[in-house]
Every structure is written in C-alpha cells, then in structure tokens.
Coordinates of C-alpha atoms and ligand atoms in Angstrom, one line a residue:
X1 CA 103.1 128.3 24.5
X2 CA 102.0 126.6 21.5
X3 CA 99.8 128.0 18.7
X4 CA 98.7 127.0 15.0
X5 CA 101.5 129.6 13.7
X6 CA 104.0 127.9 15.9
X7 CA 102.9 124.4 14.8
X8 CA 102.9 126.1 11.4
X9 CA 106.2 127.1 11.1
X10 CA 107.9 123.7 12.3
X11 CA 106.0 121.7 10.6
X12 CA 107.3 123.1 7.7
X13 CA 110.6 122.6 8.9
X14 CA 110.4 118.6 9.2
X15 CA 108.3 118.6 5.9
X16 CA 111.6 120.0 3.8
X17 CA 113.1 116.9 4.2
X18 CA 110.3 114.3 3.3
X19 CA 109.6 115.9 0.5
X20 CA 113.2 116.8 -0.4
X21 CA 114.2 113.3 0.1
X22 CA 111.0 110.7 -0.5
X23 CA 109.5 108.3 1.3
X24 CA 112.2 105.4 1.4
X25 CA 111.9 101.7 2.3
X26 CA 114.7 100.8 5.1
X27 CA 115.6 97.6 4.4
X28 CA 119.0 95.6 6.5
X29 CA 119.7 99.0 7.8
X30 CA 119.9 100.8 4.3
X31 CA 117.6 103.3 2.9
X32 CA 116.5 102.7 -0.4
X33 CA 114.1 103.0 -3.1
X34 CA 111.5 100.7 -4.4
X35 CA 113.3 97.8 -6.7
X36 CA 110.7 99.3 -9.4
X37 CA 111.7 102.7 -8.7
X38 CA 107.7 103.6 -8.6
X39 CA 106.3 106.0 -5.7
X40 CA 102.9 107.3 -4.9
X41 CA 101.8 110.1 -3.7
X42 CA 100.6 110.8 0.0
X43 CA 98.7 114.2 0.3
X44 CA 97.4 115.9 3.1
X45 CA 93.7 115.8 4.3
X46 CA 94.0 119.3 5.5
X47 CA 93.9 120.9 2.1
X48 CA 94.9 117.6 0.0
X49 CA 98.6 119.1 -0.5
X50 CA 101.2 116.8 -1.6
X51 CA 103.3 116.1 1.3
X52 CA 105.8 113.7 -0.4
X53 CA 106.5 110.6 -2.6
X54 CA 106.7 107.2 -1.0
X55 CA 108.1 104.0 -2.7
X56 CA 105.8 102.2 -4.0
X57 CA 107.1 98.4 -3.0
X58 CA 105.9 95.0 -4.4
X59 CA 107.0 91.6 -4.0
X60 CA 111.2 91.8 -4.7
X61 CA 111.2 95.2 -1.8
X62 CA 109.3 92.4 0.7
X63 CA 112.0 89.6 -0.6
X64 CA 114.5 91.8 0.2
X65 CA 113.1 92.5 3.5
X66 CA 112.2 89.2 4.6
X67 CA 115.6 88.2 4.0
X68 CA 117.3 90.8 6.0
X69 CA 115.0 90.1 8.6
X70 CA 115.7 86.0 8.3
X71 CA 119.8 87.2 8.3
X72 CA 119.4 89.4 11.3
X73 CA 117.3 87.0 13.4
X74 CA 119.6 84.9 14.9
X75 CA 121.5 86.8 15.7
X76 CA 119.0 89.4 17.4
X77 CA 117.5 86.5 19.0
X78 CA 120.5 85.3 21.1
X79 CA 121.4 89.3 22.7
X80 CA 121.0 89.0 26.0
X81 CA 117.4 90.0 27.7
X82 CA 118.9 92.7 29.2
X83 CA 121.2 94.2 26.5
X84 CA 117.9 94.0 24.4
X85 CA 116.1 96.2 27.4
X86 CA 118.7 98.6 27.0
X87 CA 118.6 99.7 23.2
X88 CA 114.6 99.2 23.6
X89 CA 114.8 102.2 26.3
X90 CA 116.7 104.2 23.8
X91 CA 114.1 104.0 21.3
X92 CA 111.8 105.1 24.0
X93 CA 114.0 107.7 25.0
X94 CA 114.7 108.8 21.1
X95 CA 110.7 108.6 20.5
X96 CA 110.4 110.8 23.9
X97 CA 112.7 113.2 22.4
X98 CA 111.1 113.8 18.9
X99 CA 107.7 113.3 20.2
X100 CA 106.6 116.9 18.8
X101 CA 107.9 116.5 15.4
X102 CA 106.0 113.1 15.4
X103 CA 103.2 114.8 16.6
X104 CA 103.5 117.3 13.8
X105 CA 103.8 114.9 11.0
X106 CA 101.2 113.0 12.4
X107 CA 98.7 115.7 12.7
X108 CA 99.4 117.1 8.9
X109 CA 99.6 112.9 7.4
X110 CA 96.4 112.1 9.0
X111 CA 94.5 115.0 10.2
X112 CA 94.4 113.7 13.9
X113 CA 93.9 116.8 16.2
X114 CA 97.6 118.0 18.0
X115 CA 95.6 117.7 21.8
X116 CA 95.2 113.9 21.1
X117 CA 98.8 113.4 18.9
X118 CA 101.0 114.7 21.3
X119 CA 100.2 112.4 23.9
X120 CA 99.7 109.5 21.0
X121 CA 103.1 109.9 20.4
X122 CA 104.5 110.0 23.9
X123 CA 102.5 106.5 24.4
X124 CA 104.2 105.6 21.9
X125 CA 107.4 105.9 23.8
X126 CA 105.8 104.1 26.5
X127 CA 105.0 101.1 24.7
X128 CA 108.9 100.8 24.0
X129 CA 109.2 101.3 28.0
X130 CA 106.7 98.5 28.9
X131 CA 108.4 95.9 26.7
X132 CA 111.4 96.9 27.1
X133 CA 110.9 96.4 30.8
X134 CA 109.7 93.1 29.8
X135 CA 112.7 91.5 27.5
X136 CA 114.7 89.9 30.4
X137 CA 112.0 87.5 31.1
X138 CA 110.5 87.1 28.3
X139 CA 112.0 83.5 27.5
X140 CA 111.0 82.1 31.1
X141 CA 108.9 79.5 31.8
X142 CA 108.6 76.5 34.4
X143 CA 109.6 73.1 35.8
X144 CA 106.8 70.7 35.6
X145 CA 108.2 66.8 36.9
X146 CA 106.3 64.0 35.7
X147 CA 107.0 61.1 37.2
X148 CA 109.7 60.1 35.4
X149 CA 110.9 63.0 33.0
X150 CA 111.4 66.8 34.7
X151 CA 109.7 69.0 32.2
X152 CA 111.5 72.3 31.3
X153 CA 109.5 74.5 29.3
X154 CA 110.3 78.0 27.9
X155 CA 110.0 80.4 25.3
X156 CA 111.6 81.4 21.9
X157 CA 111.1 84.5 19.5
X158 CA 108.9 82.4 16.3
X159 CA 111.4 84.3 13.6
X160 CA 110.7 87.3 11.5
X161 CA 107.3 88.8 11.6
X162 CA 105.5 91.3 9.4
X163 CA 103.4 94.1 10.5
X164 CA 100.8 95.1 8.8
X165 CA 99.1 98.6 10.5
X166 CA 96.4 100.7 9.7
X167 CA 96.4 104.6 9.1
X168 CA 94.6 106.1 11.8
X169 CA 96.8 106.8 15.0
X170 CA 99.5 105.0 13.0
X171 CA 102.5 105.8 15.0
X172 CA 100.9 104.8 18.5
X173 CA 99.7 101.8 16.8
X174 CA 103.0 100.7 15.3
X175 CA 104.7 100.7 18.5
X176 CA 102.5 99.1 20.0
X177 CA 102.8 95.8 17.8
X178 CA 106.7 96.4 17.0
X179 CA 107.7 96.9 20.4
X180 CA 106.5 93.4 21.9
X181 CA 108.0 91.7 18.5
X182 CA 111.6 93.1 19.3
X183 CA 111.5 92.9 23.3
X184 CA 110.6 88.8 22.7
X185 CA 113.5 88.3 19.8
X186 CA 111.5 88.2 16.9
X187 CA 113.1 90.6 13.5
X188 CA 110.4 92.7 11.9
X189 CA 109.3 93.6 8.4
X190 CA 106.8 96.8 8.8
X191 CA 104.6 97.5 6.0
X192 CA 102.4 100.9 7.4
X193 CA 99.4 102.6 5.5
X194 CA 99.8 104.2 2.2
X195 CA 97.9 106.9 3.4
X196 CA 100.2 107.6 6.5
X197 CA 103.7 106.8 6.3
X198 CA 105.2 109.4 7.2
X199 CA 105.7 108.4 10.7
X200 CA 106.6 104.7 10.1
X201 CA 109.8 106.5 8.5
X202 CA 110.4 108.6 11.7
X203 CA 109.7 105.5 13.8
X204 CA 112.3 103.3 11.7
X205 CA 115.2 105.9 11.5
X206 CA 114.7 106.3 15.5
X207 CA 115.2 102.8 15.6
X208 CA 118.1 102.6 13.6
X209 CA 120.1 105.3 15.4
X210 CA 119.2 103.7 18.9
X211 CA 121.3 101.1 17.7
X212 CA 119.2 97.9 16.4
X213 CA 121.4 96.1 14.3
X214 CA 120.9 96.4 10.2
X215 CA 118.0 93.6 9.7
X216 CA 115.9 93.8 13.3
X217 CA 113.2 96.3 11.6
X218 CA 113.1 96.7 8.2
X219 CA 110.3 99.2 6.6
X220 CA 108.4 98.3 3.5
X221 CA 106.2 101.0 2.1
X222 CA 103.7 100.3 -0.4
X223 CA 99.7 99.0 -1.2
X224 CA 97.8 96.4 0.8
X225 CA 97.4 94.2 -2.5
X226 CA 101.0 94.8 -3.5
X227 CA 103.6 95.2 -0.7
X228 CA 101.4 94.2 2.3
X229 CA 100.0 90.9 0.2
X230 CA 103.6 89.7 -0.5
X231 CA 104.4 90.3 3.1
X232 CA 101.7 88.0 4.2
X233 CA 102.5 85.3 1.4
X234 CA 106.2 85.0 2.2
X235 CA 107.5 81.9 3.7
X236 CA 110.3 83.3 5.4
X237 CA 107.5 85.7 7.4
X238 CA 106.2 83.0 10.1
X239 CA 103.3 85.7 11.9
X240 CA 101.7 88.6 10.6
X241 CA 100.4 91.2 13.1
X242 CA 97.5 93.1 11.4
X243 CA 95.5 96.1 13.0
X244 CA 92.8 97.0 10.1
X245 CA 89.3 96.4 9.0
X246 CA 87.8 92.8 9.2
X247 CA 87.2 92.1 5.6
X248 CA 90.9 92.7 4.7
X249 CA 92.1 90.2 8.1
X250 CA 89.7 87.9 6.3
X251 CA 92.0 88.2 3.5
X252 CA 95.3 87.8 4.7
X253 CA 93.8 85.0 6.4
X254 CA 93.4 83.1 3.2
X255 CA 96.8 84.3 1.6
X256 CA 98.6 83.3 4.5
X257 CA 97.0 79.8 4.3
X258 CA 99.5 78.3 2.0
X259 CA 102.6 79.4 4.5
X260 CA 100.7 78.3 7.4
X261 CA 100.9 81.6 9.1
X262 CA 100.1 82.5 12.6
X263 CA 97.9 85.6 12.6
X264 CA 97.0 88.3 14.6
X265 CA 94.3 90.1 13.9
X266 CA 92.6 93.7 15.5
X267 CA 89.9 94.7 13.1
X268 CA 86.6 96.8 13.4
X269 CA 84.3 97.7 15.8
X270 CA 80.8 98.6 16.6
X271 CA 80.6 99.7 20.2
X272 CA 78.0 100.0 22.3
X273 CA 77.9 102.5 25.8
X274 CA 75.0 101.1 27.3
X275 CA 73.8 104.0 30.3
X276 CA 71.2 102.9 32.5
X277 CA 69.0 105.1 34.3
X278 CA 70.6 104.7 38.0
X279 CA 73.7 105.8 36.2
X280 CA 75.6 109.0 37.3
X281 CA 74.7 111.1 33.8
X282 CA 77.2 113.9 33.9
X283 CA 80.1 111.6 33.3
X284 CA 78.4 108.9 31.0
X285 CA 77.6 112.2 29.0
X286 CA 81.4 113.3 29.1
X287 CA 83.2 109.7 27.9
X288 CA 80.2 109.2 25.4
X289 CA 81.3 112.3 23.6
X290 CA 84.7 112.1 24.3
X291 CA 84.4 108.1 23.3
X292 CA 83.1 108.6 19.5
X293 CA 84.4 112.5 18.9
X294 CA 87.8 112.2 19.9
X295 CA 90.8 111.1 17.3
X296 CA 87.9 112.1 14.7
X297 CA 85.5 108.9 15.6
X298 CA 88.1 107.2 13.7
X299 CA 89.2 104.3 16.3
X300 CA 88.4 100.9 16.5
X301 CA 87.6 101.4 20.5
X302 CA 85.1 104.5 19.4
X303 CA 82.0 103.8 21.6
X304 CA 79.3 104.1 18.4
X305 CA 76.5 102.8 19.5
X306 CA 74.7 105.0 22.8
X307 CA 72.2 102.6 24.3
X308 CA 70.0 105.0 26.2
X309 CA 67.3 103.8 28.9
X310 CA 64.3 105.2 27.5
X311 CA 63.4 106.6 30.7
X312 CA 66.9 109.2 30.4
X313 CA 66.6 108.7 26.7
X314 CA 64.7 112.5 25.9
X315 CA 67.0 114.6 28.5
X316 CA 70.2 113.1 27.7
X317 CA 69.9 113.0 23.9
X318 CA 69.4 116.4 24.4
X319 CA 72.3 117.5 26.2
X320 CA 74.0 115.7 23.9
X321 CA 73.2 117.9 20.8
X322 CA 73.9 120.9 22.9
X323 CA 77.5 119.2 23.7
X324 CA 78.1 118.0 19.9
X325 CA 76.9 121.5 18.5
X326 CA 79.6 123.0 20.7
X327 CA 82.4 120.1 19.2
X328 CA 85.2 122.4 17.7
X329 CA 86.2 121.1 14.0
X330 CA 89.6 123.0 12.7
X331 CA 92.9 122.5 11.7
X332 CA 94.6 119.7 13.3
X333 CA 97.7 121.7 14.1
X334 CA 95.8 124.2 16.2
X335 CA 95.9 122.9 19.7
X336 CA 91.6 124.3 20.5
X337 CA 90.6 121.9 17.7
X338 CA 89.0 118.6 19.0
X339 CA 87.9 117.0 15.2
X340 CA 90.2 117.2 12.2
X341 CA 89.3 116.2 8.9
X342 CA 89.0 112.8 8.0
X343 CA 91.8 110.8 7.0
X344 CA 91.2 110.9 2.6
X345 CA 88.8 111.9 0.2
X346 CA 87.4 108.1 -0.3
X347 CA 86.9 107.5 3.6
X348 CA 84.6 110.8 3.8
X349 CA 82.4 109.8 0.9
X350 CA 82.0 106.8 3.1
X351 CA 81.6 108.8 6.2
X352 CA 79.3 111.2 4.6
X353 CA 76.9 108.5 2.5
X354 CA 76.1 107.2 5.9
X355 CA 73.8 111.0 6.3
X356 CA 71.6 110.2 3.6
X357 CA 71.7 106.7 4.4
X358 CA 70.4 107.4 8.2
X359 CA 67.5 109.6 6.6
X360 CA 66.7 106.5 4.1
X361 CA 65.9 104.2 6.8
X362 CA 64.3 106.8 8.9
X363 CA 66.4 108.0 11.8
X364 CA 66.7 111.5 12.8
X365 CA 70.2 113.6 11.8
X366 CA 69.9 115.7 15.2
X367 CA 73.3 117.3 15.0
X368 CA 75.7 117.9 12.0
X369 CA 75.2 115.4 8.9
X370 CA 77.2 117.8 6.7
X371 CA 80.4 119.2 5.6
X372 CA 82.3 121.4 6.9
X373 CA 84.3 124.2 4.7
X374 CA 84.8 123.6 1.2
X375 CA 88.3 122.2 1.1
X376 CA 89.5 119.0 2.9
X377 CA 87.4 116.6 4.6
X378 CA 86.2 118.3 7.3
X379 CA 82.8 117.1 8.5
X380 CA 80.7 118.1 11.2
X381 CA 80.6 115.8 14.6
X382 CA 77.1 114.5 14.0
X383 CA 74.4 112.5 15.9
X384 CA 71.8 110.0 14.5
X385 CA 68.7 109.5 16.8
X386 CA 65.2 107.8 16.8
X387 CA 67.7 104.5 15.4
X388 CA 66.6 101.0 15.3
X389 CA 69.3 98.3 15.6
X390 CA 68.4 96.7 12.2
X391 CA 69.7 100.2 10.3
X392 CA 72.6 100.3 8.6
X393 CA 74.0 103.0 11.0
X394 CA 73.6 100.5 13.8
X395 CA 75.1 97.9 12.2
X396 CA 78.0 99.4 10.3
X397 CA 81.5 100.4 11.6
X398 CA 81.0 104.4 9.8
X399 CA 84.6 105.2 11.4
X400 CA 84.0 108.8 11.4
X401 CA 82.4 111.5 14.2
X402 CA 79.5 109.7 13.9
X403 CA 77.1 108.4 16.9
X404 CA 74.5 106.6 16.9
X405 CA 71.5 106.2 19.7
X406 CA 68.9 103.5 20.2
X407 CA 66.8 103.1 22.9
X408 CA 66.0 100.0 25.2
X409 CA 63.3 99.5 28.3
X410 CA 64.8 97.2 30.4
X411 CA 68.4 95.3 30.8
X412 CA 67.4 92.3 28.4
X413 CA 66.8 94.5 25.8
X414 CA 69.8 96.6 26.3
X415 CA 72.0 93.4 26.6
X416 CA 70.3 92.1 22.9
X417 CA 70.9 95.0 21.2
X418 CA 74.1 95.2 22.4
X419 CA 75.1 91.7 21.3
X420 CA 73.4 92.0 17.9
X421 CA 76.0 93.0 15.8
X422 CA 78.8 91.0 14.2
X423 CA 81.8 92.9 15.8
X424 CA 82.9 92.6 19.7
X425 CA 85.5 95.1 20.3
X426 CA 84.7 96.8 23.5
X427 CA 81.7 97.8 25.9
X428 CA 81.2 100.9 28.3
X429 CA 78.3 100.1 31.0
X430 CA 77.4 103.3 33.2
X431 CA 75.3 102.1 36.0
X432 CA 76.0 102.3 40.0
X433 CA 74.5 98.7 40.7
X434 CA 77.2 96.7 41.1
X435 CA 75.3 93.2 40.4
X436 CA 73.6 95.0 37.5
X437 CA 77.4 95.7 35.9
X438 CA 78.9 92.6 37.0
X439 CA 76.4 90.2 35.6
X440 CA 75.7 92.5 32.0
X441 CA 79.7 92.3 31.4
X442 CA 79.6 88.7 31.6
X443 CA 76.8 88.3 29.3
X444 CA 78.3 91.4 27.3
X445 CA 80.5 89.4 23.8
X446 CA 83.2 91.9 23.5
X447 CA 86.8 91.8 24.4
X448 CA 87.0 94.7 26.7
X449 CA 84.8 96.1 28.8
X450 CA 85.5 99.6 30.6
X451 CA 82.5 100.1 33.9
X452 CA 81.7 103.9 34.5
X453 CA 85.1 104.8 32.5
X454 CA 85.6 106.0 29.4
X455 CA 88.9 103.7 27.2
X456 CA 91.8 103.7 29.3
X457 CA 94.4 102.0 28.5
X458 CA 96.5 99.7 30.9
X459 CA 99.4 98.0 29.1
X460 CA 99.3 94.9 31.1
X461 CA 95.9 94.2 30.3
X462 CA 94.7 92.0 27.7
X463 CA 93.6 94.3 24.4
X464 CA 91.7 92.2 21.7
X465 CA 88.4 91.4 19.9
X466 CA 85.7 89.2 19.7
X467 CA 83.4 87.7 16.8
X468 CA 84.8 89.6 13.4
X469 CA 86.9 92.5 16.0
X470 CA 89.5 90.1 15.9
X471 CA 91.9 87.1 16.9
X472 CA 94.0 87.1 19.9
X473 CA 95.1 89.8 22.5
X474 CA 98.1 92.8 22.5
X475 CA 99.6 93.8 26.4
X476 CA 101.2 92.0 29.0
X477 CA 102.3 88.3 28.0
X478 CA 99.7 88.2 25.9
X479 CA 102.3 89.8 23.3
X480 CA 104.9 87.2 23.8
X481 CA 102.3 84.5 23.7
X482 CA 101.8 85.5 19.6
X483 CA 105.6 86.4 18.8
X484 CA 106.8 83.4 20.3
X485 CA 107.0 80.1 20.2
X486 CA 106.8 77.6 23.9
X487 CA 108.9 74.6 24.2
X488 CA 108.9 72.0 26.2
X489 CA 112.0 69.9 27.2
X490 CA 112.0 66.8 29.0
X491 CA 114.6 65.2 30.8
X492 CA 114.4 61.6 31.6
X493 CA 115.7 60.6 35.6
X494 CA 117.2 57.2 36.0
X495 CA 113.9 55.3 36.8
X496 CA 112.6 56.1 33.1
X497 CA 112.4 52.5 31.9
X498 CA 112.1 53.1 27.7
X499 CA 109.7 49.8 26.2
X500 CA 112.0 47.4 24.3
X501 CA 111.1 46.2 20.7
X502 CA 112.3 43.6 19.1
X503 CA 114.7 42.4 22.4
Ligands
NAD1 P1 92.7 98.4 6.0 O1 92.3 97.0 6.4 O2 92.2 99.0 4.8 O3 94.3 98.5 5.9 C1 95.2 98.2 7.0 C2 96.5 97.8 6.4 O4 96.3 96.6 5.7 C3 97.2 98.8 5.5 O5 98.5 98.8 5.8 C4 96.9 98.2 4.1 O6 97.8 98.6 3.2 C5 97.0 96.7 4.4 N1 96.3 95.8 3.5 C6 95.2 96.1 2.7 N2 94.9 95.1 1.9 C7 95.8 94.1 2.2 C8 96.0 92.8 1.7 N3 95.3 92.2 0.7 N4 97.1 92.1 2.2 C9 97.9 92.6 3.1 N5 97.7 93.8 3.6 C10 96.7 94.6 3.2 O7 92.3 99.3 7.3 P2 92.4 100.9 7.4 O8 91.3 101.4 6.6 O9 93.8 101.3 7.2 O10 92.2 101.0 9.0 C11 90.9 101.2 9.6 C12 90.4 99.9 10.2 O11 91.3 99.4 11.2 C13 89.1 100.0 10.9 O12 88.2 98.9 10.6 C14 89.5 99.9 12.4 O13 88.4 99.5 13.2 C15 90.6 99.0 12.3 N6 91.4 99.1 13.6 C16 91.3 98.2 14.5 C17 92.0 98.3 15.7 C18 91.9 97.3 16.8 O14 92.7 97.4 17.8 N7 90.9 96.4 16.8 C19 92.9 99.4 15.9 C20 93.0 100.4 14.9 C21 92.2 100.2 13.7

C-alpha cells in the first residue's frame, strides 16, 4: 500500500545522496566533476526546493566525452550480437529493480504524477528489453546478384552519438533513444535537461554496474547553449538524437552543418482529436481528457486540439467541463493526484500567459485558467472553448493542461483545420465509419495516427513527426536505420569482364 507519507519518507532517502554527493558527469566509466568545477542548481517544482547541484559542463566535459566514447567504440562495436543482448537485459532487469526509486526521483525532479511515473519508468525497462531483443540481428541484411557481382549488403553501428533529451518524462525518453544506439553498436554521449537530471544519473550508474564497458555511455550534464551545443558541434559525434522543441532542432541543425551531422529530430506538437458525430462519445470523452491532462499536458503526443462536430459540439463540451472540474491537481508523490505542477517557474508563465491570451482573442476559459495554491506551479486543468483555428491557442504548442476546442460542420472542414498548423505529430479520429477513418487518415499530415484509441504505444511501430514535429522515426528498425550505417559489398563472379584502358 502506498501513500504520499510512504512516498515521502523514501524519497527522502534517495535524495540524501544527490544532494550529499552532486550531480556528476560520468565520463569513460568515471564520475567526475565539470572541468570548470561550476554547477547549477536544479530545484523542485513542488515547492522550488533545491534538490541538488549538477555540473555545469561546457565544451572540454563534451571533449572528454566524445573521446571516451570514440575509444570505447570499437571495441563495443565488435561484441558479439548476442553478448550485447545479454548486458542490455541487465540494464532492463537493473531499471526493473529500481523502478520506484526512479519513479520517486522522477516525480519530485519534474512534478510528473507517481500513477503515470511508475509505469514510465517500468517502460523504461522495456525499451532496454525490446532492443536488447533486437542486437543479434541488428547488422543483417541481404544478397542481391547482379548479373555479374553478388551484392552483400549489411549494417554497421555509424560511431559515437550524442543524445540530446528533453525534460519532461526524461527517463522513459532517454531509454528510449539510448537503448537502440547501444543494441546497434553505436557509443553514446547523453547530455539530459538541466531541469531534470536527476534520473539520467540513475540511468547511467545502472548502466555502468550492468556491465557496459568504461566509454559505451558517457553522461554530460549541463545547458543546451553550453554542453548540449558542443555536443552537437563535435566532429568525433557523427548523429545527434534530439527529442525537444522545434526551434531548438532548427538549431542544432545549423550547428551540426559544419560536421555534416546526421540528425534526428522529435520536436513539438499540436494535436488534433477530431470526433465525429457517429462516434461512440463515452470513450472519445475518456482518451480526450486522458490525452491532454495526463503527464500534466506536457507531451509532445498530448491531443490539444478537440475538433468537435458542431452537431455533438454543445453536449460534449459540456461533459467535458464537468470531467475537467473534477481533474485532481496535488502533489506528484501522492498516488490520487492525476496533474502535478508544471515542470519550472518560466514554463508556467508560459503556460499561464496563454489564459489571458485565449480571452484577448476572444475564446471562452470554460474550466480552470488559473493557479492553483500559492507555492509551486500548480495550475488548474483548463479548457478553452468558442476557439477559432487562426488563435494563438490553436496554433501554439502551450505544453501544459491546456485543451483547446473548435468546431467544424462537415469532414472537409474538420480535415482543414486539422492540417492547418505547422506541426504533424499525431492524430486521434473517433468515428465508427470505417471509409470515413480510412480515407481522413490518409489525407490526415501527421506521423501517427491512433483510430478510436487514445496513444498507445507499440515499440515496433514507427514513432516520428511530420512538417516542423520532426525528422525521422524511433521503434522497430526504424532505430537501426538512424544509428547505423548500410553497406553494400560486391563480389565480382568470373564472367565480370573489367573495360581495359590504355591496352
Ligand atoms: P528544449 O528544446 O528546450 O530542450 C531539449 C534539450 O535540448 C535539452 O537537453 C536542452 O538543454 C537542449 N538544448 C537546448 N538548446 C540547445 C542547443 N542550442 N544545442 C544543443 N542542445 C540544446 O525542449 P524542452 O523544453 O526540454 O522539451 C519540451 C519540448 O520537447 C516540447 O516542444 C515537446 O513537444 C518536445 N518533445 C517532443 C517529443 C517527440 O517525440 N516528438 C517527445 C518529448 C518532447
């Protein structure tokens, strides 16, 4: 049985030591301190405690890194596919095992409710499962004769790789890039959030004691315009895998130009749920709220935008107030909260400016649109209604328990307004006419699209972006396809006749 004073107590316990010790950088299997000796602070959103000091890393940390990683590479490269599965499955099973105390940290670093963190961080382990699974094969390819040659082709890990990820469900998301990166051979340099680190340290030390050699992961705390911008300019680095907002893939973008770097991006999103009126309501109402007010509305997959039939529009908006009103806010450590406060002070002045922005340009606040306590940033789940698809709040990526509705008259509408944004993440379509679905989706520019469902993931499915949501796709072989490189060898057979010059 698990309580907020239970969660309380050993929380405490695992926070001794982070703030006893620091937030270190672990770099070819050592934990040290920035070169600079510099740390910041990171502080809780709860009550903006200080939690602990991290190092505060620039370009001579990332050196250091990069050449650990470039040291450990070849080395990591050549283990066996199967010896690889083996220590990947530890990590798993090490993850699995401190899944709570991941959970906890996670909670306290970010303000992510415990429902949604303890199963975060269990997927977490199963990431490692999934491409640990997947090592063995992850070099195979085919035999493709040519009349004269018989073409070979196959895979190899592209080299070290940096990973850049964002702060909110850090530790899922981590794995989730880091995993594929070791199962295909590739050596990693992490560079996590500055505003939630704590779990990138958990993550690394589990990593270590699984048994990666010194070199395979290497951890590099610091800023985005410090540590995470000399990641992305260093030569040695041949891909960067970046989860984050679009305007800063835009960026690392241009600073990797110079090094040629192959990027992977998964930035922002807008989302729209687009419910039609032959739709089955009960459940578009459950994974609308549960698609936007879960993990705080702060995921890139949060559905938004609600694109109501006008028809439904009246009796479904208001269900849904009744259903927000009733959203509980709290302490992320208690297991009845379902929001926690936002993840820092300058995200929920963002969060928040979008109220009196909504009331500018005319929509209708019909639930929350305020704070909630006077300590921490705790805001209230709220609803925008009576929205146009030119506002702000339509357009924007808020990032926050914020939802937006608009409302369209018939499927060409719907299927405009949908489309009109600049992001193409994902779309959810509730309707029970099959053509209506199939045809919508196709016309529908997003990445993913989920069909009377709320987001569920399915690791051998392609996850990725459209338009400004991003560049290439996580899951499957899609991974491998980014961290690694196909070759092609061709054999020539006897009747190869090679043109003479000069005979
Ligand atoms: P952010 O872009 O501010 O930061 C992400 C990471 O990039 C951090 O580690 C940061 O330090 C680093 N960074 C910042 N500037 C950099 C620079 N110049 N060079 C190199 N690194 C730099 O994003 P955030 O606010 O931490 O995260 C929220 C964003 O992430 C949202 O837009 C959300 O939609 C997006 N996101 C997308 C997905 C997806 O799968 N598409 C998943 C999760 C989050």
């Amino acid at each position: 049985m698990t309580d907020l004073a239970t969660h309380q107590a050993a929380l405490a316990g695992h926070l001794e030591r982070h703030r006893a010790e620091g937030i270190q950088n672990l770099i070819g299997g050592q934990t040290v301190p920035a070169a600079s000796r510099q740390t910041f602070a990171t502080t809780s959103p709860v009550d903006e405690s200080h939690i602990a000091d991290v190092a505060r890393s620039g370009a001579e940390d990332i050196d250091d890194a990069a050449s650990a990683a470039k040291a450990a590479f070849r080395d990591w490269a050549a283990w066996d596919g199967a010896k690889r599965k083996a220590v990947l499955h530890k990590v798993a099973d090490a993850i699995a095992a401190r899944a709570d105390e991941i959970a906890l940290c996670e909670c306290w670093d970010t303000g992510q409710a415990w429902r949604f963190m303890s199963k975060a961080a269990l997927r977490g382990a199963e990431n490692f499962r999934f491409f640990a699974d997947m090592a063995p094969s992850a070099r195979d390819g085919q035999t493709l004769p040519s009349p004269n040659h018989l073409n070979v082709t196959g895979r190899v890990p592209i080299g070290p790789v940096g990973v850049i990820t964002p702060w909110n469900t850090p530790f899922m998301l981590s794995t989730w890039k880091i995993a594929p990166a070791l199962a295909a051979g590739c050596t990693v340099v992490h560079k996590p959030a500055e505003f939630s680190p704590l779990t990138a340290r958990l993550l690394s030390e589990i990593c270590h004691a699984a048994g990666l050699p010194d070199g395979v992961l290497n951890l590099v705390n610091g800023f985005g315009e410090e540590a995470g911008k000399a990641l992305t300019e260093h030569p040695d680095i041949k891909a960067i895998a970046f989860v984050g907002e679009s305007r800063t893939g835009s960026m690392i973008m241009k600073l990797g130009a110079d090094t040629l770097k192959r990027v992977h991006f998964e930035l922002g999103g807008k989302n729209p749920v687009v419910v039609f009126d032959d739709a089955d309501l009960e459940r578009a109402l459950d994974a609308a709220i549960f698609m936007i007010y879960s993990l705080n509305g702060e995921r890139c997959t949060s559905s938004s935008r609600l694109l109501l039939h006008e028809t439904i529009a009246d009796d479904f908006e208001a269900r849904l107030i009744e259903r927000v009103n009733r959203i509980k806010v709290g302490h992320p450590l208690d297991p009845a909260t379902e929001v926690g406060p936002l993840i820092h002070q300058t995200h929920f002045d963002k969060v928040t400016s979008y109220f009196d922005r909504a009331r500018a340009e005319g929509a209708t606040i019909a639930a929350g649109g305020t704070r909630v306590g006077d300590q921490g940033c705790f805001v209230a789940p709220t609803l925008f209604t009576g929205a146009t698809n030119d506002m702000a709040i339509a357009q924007e990526e808020i990032f926050g328990p914020v939802l937006t509705t608009i409302r369209f008259k018939d499927e060409e509408e719907a299927l405009r307004i949908a489309n009109d944004v600049a992001y193409g993440l994902t779309g959810y379509l509730w309707t029970n006419d099959l053509t209506r679905a199939l045809r919508f989706s196709d016309a529908l520019e997003a990445g993913m699209i989920w069909v009377n469902s709320e987001n569920v993931r399915h690791l051998p499915t392609p996850f990725g972006g459209m338009k400004a949501s991003g560049i290439g796709r996580d899951g499957g072989d899609w991974s491998f396809e980014f961290y690694m490189e196909q070759k092609n060898i061709a054999f020539a057979t006897g009747a190869h006749r090679i043109p003479k010059l000069g005979a």
